Structure formats: C-alpha cells, structure tokens
Short mmCIF file of C-alpha atoms in Angstrom, two decimals:
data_model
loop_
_atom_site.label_atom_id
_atom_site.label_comp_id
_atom_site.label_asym_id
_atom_site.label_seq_id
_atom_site.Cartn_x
_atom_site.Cartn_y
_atom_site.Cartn_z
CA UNK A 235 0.00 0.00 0.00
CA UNK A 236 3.18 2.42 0.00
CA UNK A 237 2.30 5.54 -2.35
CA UNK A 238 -1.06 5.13 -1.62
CA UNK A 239 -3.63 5.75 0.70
CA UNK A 240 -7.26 4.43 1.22
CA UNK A 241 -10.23 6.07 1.10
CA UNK A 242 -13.04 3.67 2.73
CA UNK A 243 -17.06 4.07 2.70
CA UNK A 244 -18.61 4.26 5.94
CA UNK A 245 -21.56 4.65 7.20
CA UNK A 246 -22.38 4.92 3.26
CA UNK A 247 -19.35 7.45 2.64
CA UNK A 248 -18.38 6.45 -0.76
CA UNK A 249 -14.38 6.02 -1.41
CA UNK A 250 -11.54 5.49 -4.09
CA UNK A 251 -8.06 4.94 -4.08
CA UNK A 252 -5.56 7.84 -4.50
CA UNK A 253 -2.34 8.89 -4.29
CA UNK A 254 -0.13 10.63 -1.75
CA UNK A 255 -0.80 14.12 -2.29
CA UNK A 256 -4.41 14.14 -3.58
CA UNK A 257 -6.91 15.87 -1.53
CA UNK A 258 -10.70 14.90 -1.16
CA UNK A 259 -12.58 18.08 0.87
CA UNK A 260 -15.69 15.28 1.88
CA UNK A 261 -12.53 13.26 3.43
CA UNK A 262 -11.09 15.73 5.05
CA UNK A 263 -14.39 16.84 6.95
CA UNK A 264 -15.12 12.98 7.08
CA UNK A 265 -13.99 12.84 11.41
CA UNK A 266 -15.88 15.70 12.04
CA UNK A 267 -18.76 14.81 10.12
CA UNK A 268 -18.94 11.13 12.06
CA UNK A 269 -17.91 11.88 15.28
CA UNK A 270 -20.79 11.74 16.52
CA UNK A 271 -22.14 8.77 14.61
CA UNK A 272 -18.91 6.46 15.11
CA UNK A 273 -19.23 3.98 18.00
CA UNK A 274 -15.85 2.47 19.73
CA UNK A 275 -17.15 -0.78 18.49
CA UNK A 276 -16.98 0.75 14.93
CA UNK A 277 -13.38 2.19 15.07
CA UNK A 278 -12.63 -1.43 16.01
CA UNK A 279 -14.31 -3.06 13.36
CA UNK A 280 -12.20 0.12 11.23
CA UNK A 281 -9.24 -1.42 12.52
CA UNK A 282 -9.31 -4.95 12.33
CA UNK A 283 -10.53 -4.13 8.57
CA UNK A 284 -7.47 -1.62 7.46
CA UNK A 285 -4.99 -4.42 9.35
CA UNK A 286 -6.97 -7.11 7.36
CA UNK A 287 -6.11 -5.65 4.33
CA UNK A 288 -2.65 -4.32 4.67
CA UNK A 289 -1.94 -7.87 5.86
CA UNK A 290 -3.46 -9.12 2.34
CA UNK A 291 -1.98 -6.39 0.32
CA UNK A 292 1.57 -7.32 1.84
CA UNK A 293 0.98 -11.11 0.57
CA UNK A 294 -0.08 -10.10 -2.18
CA UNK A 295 3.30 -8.61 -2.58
CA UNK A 296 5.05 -11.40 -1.98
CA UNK A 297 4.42 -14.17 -4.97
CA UNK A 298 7.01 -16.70 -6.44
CA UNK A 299 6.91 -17.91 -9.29
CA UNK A 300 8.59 -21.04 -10.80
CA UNK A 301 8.85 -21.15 -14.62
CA UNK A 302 10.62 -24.70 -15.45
CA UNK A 303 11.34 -24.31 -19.24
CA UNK A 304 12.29 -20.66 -18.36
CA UNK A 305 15.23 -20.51 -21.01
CA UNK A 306 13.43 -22.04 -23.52
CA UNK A 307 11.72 -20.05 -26.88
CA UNK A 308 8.65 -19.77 -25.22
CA UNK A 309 9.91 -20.05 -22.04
CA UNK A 310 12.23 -16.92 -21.98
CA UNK A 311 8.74 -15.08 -23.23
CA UNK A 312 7.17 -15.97 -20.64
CA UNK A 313 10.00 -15.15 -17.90
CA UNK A 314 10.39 -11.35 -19.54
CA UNK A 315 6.56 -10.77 -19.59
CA UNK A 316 6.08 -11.90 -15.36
CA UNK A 317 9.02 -9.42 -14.97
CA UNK A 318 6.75 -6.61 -17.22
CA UNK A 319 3.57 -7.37 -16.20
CA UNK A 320 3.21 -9.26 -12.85
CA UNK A 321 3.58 -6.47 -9.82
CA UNK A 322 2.68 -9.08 -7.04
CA UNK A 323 6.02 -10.76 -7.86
CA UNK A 324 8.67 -11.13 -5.05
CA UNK A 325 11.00 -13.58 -6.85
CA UNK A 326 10.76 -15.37 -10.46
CA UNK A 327 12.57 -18.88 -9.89
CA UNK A 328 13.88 -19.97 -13.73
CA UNK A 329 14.53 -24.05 -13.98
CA UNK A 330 16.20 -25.41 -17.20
CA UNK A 331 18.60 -27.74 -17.61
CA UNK A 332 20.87 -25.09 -20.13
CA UNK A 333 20.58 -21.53 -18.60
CA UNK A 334 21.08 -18.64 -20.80
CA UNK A 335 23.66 -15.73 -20.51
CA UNK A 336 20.75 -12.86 -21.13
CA UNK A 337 19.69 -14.27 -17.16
CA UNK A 338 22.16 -12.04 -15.93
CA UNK A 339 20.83 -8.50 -16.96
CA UNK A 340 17.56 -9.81 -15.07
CA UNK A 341 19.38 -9.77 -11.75
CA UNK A 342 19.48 -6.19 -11.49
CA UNK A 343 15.89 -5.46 -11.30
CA UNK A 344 13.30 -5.22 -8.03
CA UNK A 345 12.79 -8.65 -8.47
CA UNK A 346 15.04 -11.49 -7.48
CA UNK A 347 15.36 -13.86 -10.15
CA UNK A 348 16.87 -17.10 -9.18
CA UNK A 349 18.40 -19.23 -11.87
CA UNK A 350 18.33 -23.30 -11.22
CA UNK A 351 20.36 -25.02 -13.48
CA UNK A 352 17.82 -28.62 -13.17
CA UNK A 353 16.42 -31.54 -14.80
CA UNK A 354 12.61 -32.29 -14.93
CA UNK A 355 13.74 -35.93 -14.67
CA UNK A 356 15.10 -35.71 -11.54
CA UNK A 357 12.44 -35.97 -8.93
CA UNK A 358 14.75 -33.94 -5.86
CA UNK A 359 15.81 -31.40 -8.33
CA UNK A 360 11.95 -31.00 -8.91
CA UNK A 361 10.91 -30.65 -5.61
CA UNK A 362 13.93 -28.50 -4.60
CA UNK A 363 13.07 -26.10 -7.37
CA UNK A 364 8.96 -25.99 -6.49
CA UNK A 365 9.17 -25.49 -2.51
CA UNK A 366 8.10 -22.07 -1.35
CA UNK A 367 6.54 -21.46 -5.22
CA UNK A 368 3.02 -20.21 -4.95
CA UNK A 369 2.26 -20.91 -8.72
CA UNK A 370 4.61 -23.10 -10.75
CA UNK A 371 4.40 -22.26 -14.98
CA UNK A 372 5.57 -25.88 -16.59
CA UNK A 373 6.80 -25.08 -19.89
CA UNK A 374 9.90 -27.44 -19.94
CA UNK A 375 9.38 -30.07 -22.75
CA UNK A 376 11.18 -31.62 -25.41
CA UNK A 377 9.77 -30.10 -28.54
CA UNK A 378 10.69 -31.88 -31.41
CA UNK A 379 9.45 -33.10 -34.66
CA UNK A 380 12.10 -33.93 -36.47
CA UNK A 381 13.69 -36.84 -35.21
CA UNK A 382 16.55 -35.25 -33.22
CA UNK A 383 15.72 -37.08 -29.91
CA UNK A 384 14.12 -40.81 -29.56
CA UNK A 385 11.26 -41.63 -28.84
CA UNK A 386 12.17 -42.65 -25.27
CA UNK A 387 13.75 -39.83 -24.65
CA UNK A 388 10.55 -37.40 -25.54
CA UNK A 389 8.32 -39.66 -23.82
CA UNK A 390 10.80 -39.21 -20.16
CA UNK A 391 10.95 -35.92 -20.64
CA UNK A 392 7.53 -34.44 -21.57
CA UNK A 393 5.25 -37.36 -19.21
CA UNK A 394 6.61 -39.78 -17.38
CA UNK A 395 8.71 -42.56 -18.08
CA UNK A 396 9.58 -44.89 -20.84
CA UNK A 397 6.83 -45.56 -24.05
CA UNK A 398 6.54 -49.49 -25.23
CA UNK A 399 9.45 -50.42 -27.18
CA UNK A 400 6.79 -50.94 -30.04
CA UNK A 401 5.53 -47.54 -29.72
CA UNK A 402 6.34 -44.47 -32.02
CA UNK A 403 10.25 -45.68 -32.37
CA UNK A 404 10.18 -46.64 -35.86
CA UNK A 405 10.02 -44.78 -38.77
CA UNK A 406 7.35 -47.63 -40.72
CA UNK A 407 5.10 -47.02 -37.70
CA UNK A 408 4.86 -43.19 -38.37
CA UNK A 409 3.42 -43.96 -41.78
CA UNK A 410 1.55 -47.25 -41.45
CA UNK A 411 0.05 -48.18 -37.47
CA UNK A 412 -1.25 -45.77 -35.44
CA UNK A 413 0.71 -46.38 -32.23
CA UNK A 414 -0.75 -43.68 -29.67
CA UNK A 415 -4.22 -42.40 -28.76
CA UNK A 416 -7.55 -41.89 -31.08
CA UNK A 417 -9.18 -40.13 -27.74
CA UNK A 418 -8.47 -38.85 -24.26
CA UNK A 419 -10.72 -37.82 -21.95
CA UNK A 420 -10.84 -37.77 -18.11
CA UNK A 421 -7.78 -39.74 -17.72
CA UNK A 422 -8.73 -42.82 -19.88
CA UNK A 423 -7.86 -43.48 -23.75
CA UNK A 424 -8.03 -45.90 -26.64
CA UNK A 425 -5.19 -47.28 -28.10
CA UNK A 426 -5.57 -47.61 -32.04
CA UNK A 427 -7.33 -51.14 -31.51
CA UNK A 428 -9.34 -49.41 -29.96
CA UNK A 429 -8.49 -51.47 -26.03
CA UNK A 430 -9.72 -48.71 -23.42
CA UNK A 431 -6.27 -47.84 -21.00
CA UNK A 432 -5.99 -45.55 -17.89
CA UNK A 433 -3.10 -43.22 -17.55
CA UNK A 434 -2.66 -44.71 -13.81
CA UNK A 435 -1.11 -48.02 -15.83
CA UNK A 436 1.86 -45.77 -17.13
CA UNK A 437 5.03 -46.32 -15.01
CA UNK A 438 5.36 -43.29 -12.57
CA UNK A 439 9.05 -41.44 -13.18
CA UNK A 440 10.38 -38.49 -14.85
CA UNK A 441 8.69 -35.61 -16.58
CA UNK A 442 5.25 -33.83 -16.16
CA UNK A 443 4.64 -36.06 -13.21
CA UNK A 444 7.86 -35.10 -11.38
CA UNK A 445 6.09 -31.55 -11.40
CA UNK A 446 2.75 -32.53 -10.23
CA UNK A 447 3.73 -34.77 -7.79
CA UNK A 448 6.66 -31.67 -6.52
CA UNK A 449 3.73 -29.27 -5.92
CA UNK A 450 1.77 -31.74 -3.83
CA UNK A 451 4.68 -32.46 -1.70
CA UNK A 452 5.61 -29.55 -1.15
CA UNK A 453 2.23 -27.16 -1.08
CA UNK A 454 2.21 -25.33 -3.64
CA UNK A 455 -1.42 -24.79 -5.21
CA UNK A 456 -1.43 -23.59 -8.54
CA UNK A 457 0.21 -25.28 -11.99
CA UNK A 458 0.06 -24.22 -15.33
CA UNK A 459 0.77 -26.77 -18.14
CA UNK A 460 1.88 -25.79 -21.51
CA UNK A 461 0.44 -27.96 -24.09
CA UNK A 462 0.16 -27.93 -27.54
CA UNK A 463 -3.17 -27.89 -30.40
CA UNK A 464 -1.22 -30.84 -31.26
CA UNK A 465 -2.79 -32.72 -28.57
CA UNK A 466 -5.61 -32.63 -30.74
CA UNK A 467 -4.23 -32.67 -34.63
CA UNK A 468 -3.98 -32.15 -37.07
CA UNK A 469 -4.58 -35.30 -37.04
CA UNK A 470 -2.29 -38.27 -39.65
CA UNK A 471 -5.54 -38.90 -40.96
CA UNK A 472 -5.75 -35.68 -42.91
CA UNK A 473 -8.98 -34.48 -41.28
CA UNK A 474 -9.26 -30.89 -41.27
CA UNK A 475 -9.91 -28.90 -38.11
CA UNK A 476 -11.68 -25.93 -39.58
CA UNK A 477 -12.39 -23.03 -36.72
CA UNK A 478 -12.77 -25.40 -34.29
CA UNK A 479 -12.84 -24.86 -30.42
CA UNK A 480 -12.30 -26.47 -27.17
CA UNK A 481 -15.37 -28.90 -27.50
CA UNK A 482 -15.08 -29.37 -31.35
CA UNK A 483 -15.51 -33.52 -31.36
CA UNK A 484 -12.22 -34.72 -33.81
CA UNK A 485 -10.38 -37.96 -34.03
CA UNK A 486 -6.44 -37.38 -32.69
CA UNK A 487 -4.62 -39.93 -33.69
CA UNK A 488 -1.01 -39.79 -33.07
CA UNK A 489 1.33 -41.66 -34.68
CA UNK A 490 4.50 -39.24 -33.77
CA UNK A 491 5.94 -39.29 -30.06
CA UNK A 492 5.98 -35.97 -29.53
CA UNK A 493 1.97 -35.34 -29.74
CA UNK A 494 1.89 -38.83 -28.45
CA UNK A 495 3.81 -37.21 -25.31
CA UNK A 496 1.90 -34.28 -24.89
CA UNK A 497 -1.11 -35.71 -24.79
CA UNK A 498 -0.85 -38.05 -22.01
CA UNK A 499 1.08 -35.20 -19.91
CA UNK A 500 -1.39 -32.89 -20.73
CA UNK A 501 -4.40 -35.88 -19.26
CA UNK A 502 -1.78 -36.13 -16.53
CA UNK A 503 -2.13 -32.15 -15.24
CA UNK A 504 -5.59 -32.17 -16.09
CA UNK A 505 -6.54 -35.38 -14.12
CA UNK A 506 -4.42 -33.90 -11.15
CA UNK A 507 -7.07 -30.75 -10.84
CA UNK A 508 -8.21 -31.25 -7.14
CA UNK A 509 -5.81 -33.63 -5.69
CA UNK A 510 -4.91 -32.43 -1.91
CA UNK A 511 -1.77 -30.65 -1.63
CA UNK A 512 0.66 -30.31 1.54
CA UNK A 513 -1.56 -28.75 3.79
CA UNK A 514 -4.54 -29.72 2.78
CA UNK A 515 -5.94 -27.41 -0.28
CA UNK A 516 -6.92 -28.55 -3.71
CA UNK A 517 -4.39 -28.40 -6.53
CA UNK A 518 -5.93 -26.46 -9.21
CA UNK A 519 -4.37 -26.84 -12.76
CA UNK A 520 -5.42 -26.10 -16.32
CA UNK A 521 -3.35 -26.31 -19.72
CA UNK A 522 -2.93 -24.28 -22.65
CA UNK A 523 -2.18 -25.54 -26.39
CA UNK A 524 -0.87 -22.82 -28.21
CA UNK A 525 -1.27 -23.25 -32.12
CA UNK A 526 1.90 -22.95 -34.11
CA UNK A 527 4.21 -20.69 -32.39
CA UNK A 528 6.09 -18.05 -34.26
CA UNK A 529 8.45 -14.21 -33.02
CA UNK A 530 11.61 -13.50 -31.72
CA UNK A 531 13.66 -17.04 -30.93
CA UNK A 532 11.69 -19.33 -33.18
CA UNK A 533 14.32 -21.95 -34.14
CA UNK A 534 12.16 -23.12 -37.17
CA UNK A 535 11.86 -19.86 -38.71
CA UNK A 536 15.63 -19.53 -37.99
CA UNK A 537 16.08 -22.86 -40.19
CA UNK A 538 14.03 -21.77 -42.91
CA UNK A 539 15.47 -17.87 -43.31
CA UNK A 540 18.99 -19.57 -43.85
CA UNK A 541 17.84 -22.69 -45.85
CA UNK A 542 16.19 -19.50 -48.35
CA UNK A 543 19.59 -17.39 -47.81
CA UNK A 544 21.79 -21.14 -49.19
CA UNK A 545 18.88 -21.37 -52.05
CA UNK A 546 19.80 -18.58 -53.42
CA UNK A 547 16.90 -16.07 -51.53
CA UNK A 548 14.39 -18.39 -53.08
CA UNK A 549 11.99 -21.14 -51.28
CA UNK A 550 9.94 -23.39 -53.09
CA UNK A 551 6.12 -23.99 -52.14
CA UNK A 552 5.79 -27.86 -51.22
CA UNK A 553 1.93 -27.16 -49.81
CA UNK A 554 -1.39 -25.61 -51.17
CA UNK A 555 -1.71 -22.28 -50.25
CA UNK A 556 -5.64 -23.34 -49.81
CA UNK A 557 -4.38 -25.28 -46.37
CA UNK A 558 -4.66 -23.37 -43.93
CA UNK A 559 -3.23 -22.91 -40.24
CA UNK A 560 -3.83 -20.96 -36.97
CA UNK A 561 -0.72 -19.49 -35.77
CA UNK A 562 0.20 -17.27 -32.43
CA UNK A 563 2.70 -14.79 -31.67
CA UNK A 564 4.90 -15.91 -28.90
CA UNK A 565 4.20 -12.52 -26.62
CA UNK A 566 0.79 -13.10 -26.47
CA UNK A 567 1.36 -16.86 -25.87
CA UNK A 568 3.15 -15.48 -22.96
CA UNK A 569 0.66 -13.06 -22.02
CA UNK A 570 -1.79 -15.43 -21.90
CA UNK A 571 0.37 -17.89 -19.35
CA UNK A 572 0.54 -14.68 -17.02
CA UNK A 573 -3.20 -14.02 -17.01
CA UNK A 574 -4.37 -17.52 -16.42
CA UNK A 575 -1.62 -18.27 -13.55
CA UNK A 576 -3.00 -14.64 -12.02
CA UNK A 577 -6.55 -15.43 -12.19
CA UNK A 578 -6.05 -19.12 -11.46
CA UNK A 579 -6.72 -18.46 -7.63
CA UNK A 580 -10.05 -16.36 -7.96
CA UNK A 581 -11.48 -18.40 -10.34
CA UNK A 582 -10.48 -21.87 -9.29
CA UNK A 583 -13.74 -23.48 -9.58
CA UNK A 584 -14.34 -21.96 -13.34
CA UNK A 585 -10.84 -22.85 -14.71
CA UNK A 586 -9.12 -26.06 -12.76
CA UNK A 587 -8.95 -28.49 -14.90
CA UNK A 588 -9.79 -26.62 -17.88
CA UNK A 589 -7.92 -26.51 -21.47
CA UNK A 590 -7.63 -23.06 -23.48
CA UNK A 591 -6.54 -22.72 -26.89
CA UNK A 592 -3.65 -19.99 -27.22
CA UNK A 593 -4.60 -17.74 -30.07
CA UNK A 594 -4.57 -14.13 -31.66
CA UNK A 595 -5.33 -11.72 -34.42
CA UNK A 596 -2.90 -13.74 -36.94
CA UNK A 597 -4.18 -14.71 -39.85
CA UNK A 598 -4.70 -17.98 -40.92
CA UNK A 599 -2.81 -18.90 -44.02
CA UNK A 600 -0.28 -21.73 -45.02
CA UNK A 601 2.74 -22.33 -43.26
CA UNK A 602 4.86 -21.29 -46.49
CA UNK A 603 2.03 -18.04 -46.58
CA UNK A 604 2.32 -17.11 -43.04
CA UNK A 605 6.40 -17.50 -42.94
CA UNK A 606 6.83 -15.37 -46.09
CA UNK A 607 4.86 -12.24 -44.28
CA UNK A 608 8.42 -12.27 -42.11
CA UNK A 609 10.72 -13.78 -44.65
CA UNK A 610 9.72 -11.59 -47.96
CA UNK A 611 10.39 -8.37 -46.54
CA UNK A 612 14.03 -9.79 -45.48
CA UNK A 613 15.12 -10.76 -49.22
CA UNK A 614 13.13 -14.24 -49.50
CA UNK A 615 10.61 -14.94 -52.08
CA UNK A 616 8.50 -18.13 -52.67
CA UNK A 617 8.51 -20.13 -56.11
CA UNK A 618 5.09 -21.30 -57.18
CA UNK A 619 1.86 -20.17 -56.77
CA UNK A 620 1.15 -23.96 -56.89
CA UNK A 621 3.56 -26.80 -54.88
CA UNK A 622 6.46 -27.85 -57.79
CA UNK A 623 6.38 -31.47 -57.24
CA UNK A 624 3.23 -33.26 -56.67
CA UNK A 625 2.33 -34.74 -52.81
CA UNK A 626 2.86 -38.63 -53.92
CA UNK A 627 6.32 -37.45 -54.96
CA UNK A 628 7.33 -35.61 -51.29
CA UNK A 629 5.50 -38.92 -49.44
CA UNK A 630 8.13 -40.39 -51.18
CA UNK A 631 10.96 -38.22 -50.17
CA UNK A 632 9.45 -37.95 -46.51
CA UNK A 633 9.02 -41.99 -45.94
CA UNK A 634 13.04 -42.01 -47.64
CA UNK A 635 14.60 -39.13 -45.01
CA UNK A 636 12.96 -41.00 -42.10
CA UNK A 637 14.43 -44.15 -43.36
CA UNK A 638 17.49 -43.17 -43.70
CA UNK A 639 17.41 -41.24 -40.37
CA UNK A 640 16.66 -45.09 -38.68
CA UNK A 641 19.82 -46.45 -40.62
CA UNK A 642 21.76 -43.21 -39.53
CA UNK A 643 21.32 -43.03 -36.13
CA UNK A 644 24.03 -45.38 -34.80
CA UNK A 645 26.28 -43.43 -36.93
CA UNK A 646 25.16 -39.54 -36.51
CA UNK A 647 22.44 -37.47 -36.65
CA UNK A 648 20.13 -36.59 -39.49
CA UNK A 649 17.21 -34.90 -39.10
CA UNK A 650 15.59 -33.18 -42.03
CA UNK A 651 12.50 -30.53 -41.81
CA UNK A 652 10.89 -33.16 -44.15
CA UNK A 653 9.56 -36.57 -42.90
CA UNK A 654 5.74 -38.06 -43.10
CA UNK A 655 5.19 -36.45 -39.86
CA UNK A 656 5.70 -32.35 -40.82
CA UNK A 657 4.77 -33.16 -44.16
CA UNK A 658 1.04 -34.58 -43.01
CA UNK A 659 0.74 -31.57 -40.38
CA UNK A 660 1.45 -29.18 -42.94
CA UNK A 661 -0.69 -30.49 -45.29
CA UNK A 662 -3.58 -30.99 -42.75
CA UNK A 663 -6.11 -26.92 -42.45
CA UNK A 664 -6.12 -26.87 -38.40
CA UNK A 665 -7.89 -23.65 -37.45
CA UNK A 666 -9.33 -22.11 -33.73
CA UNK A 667 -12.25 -20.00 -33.36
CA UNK A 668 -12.70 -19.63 -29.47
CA UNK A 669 -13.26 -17.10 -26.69
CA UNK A 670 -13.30 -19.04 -24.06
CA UNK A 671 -9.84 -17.54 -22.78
CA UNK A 672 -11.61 -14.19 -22.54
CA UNK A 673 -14.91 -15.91 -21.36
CA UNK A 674 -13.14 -17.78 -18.19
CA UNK A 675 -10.52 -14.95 -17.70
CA UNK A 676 -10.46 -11.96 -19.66
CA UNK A 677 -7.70 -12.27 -22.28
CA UNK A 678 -7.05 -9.84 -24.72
CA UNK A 679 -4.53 -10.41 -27.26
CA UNK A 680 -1.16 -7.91 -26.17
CA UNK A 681 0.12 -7.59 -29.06
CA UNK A 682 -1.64 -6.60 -32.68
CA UNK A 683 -0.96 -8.36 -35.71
CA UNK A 684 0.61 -5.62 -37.07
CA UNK A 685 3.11 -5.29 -34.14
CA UNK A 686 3.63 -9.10 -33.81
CA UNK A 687 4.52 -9.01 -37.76
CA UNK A 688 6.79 -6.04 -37.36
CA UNK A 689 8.61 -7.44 -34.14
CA UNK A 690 9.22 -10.61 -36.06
CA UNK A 691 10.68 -8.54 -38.95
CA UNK A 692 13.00 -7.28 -36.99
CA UNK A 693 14.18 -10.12 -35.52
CA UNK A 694 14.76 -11.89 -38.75
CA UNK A 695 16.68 -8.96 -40.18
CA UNK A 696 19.03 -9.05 -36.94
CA UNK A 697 19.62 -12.69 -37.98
CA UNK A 698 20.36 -11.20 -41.16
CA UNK A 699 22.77 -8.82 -40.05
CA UNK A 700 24.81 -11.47 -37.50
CA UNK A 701 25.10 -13.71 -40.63
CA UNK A 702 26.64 -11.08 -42.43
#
C-alpha cells in the first residue's frame, strides 16, 4: 500500500483509491462529520478491517513464481513478460537444464530472479526447485518433430517414463500403425485397436509427473501446463480442423511421439485438478495448447530464413496455399500464461482443470504463406503459386529421409524438416475459433498483428545482419 492511501465508505461514505498528495474536501471533513455517529465498536471493526487488508496487500506482494522451461523459446517469453507485467512478484525462480547468458541482466531489477540449473527428470531437483513457489508455470518439454531425440527420450521428458518399445520408435510405424491415442478424456484413452487404457497403468518417473507430484509435496497450489493444439491434430488422418474450439468432437490420432507425449502429460495435469496438496488445499491446474508458435527465438523460422539465404533467396512452395493454419505470436502466448496463472486463484472453480486454446489476431494462411509475411520483406521470395512437385512425390521423399534417419542413427544425426510427420501436419487446415480464454478470464490479445509481424521482422533482419 506504500504511495497510496485508502479512502473507505462508511456509514455509506463512498471512497476510491488515490495517491499521496491528492486531496478529497468530503474526506477531510469525514472525522468531524462522524464523530458523533462512530461507536468504539466501529473504530474497532475500522481497525481490524485496514490491518486485514494491509496484511493481504503485503501477501499479495510477496508471490514466487517457478517457470521450469524458463530458457526455452517460449519459455524466456514468458520469464520477460512476469518481470513486465506481474507487480505481485517477489521472486521469479527460472529451472532449465541449459541456462542462458541474457539471465544475468535480469538480476538487477526489483525482483530477485533465481536461476536453477535442473532436470525435470530428476524428482529432488523437482521438488527443490517448487518449494516455497506459490504458482509453478511448466513449460519445460522436449519439442521436437524432427527426429533429433528418440522416442524414449521425448516420452521421459515431456510425461513420465519410458513408451513401449513398439511404440512411435520406428520410422514404418509413423506412416503405417497408429501407435498412440484416437481419444483422451478424463484420464482414460483408446489405443488404435481401440483397447480402453488408464493413464494410472503408465510407469510413474520423470517428466510432467515429477512436477505434479513436486507441488503436492511440497504445497504449492497452482500449476500451469503448456500444451500444444497438437494434442488434438492435425490429425495423420488428414482431417481438417476448420475453426474449431475447445469442444469441437475430432479424431487425434497420433502416430509421432511428440503429440503422443503431450497428450498423455497434458491428461496427466488435467486429471491432477483437485488432488490435496501439503496442507490440505486442492491443486488447481489447467493447460494451454498454443497453435503454431512463431516471433523473436523461433528456431524453425531460424532454419528456414537460412535454408532460403543457401537457395539462393528463393523457397519453393511444397503445400497448397488453400491449407490453412492458426498461428500465435509468442508474446501473447506469454501473455496469456501470465493471465491464467494470475486469475487461477479467484477463479479456481471456473478454470481447474480446464484446457484453453492460445490464439490471436494472426491470420490464418499456409505455413509457407504465413512464414513469407516475415521472410519476404528480409530478401526471401517463394517459387510457385502452386507446390512444384506433386504430394505422392514428397510422401516419397518424406518416408526415404525417415528411413534413412533409422539407418543413420548409430552413426550420426540426421534430421531433415521433411519426414511423413511435418509433411502430413502441414498439409492438414487446423484452425481455432474460441473465446473461451476471454470468457473464463479476460484475455485480450497484447500484441496486434501488425506489431507481432513487425517485431518478427525485426528479428529476422538481426539474424540477417549477425550472418553477415
């Protein structure tokens, strides 16, 4: 309350907040107005009242915050944006297992910022990291598409332990049987035989769980979950998701482990929505599936803008520009995580256990479309108004890089953009049409389309200028 100074209705006085130095006349005559009127028994009701809520206002001051992922693409968003926009924050705790140089110019602030060099796989370093965290903001995962990590190792890191040897790890069964889920819901799927499974039959270890079971043990109440739309699709199926929300019935069937992954650690948060904590309150969680990410950081735009620059300036469109796909700029992904894990207390019973689609003003174009409204006015320009080879032809070439990726991975790494996996999303129209983010709590995209687009720009051309 320090700069300020209340101004409280009594006795049907009507009041406001102001600032030191502002003068109300119908304040100042307010004691000798009620003198006569006030009652001992009401200057100790006064009392307890004004203690009441300087005690609250002094919590309220007093908030940490753990952000596991914190030095991540989205994660360093997120981290910068608590900093900017969160004043009940007393210290911003940043878990990753690599932590970034650019921490250091965050130590100078009003906030202490604590960087924990940690591994969501190890259950001490977990629970070390969440005590004393009033709200924990999970956005460690392993994020990848590609075929740069195994299966096993996506499936540890994002859940909880280690997938069926049969499941996701080769590159036949990410064109041929569907090895994951066709549905989720309340903590029970279908495997693609369609056998019914509960996520309590999954071996309990690293990952997602190691967070929810570190804010049981240790109290703390309130976990956001960053998921993914790919939780839901597109799906390998090639079923279009056309302005769909929340409750839009579609068939996800994931073939890939990373969906595969999120998906059972997103049931995982979700199904953990009221469990008792230390002490005795409810944990109340919710999750958020942004749709394709893009802004400062973005490692796939990074690829493309140089894979263009060896090309030549040129790229070459590979998919329709009639497929369409929702995309979200990374500030107001991060804007959004610092809304929900603000209103997450106050509105417990509305959003625990809830799921909200990430989205903005962006518009909904192709992936080649959407990245050339960055990449064209940085020297790029896109071949074709139709794709140059036909889609038979690049199944080809995908089902070939993943094969050779199998044969190579004894030997070294190779992980092309291409493989049936990215080739079948990109080719898939997923698009959101939801309020229910502003409906539960009130979000309002930060950033414009036209700002997100010019911030992006900008980036890009940096990247230009460092490879110069």
């Amino acid at each position: 309350m320090e700069g300020w100074r209340l101004v409280c209705s009594w006795n049907g006085h009507e009041g406001r907040s102001k600032r030191k130095g502002d003068y109300d006349e119908s304040l100042a005559d307010w004691p000798r107005k009620q003198e006569d009127s006030l009652s001992a028994a009401g200057l100790s009701s006064l009392g307890q009242w004004l203690q009441q809520d300087m005690a609250d206002s002094a919590q309220a001051q007093k908030l940490v915050y753990l952000v596991t992922g914190g030095c991540g693409f989205l994660g360093e968003h997120v981290v910068r944006m608590l900093l900017q926009r969160e004043p009940r924050l007393r210290e911003l705790r940043i878990f990753d297992l690599q932590l970034g140089p650019w921490l250091e110019e965050l130590k100078t602030g009003p906030v202490q910022v604590t960087a924990i060099q940690g591994d969501v796989t190890q259950a001490h370093e977990v629970i070390a990291a969440v005590a004393g965290a009033h709200v924990v903001i999970h956005a460690a995962g392993l994020v990848d598409v590609f075929g740069r990590a195994s299966p096993e190792t996506i499936h540890e890191v994002n859940v909880q332990g280690q997938p069926s040897s049969t499941c996701c790890g080769s590159p036949w069964t990410w064109g041929r049987k569907p090895c994951a889920l066709i549905q989720i819901w309340n903590g029970e799927g279908k495997n693609a035989e369609g056998e019914s499974f509960s996520l309590d039959t999954y071996p309990a270890s690293p990952g997602t769980k190691n967070v929810i079971e570190a804010c049981v043990q240790t109290g703390t109440q309130f976990l956001v979950y960053t998921s993914s739309m790919e939780v839901v699709g597109p799906n390998v199926k090639g079923h279009p998701f056309y302005r769909g929300n929340e409750d839009t019935p579609y068939e996800a069937v994931h073939r890939h482990p990373y969906p595969h992954s999120k998906a059972l650690a997103e049931q995982l948060v979700l199904k953990a929505n009221g469990r008792k904590v230390r002490g005795g309150l409810p944990l109340v969680t919710c999750a958020l599936r942004p749709t394709g990410i893009y802004g400062e950081g973005h490692q796939i735009m990074r690829d493309i803008y140089y894979q263009g620059l060896r090309l030549g300036g040129r790229l070459f469109r590979a998919i329709p520009a009639s497929v369409e796909h929702g995309r979200v700029y990374v500030g107001n992904v991060a804007w959004m995580h610092v809304l929900v894990a603000r209103e997450l207390e106050q509105r417990a019973a509305l959003m625990g256990g809830q799921v909200y689609f990430c989205y903005d003003e962006s518009p909904y174009k192709s992936y080649e479309d959407f990245n050339m409204e960055f990449l064209g006015p940085c020297g790029l320009r896109l071949v074709g108004t139709h794709p140059l080879l036909p889609y038979w032809l690049l199944m080809l070439l995908a089902a070939l890089n993943a094969l050779l990726q199998w044969l190579l991975r004894p030997l070294l790494l190779y992980a092309p953009l291409l493989n049936p996996y990215t080739l079948a999303v990109a080719n898939t129209t997923f698009t959101v049409s939801t309020n229910k983010a502003q409906r539960h709590f009130g979000y309002e995209p930060l950033f414009s389309w036209e700002d997100s687009r010019t911030r992006t720009i900008r980036w890009v051309q940096a990247m230009d200028g460092s490879a110069q």
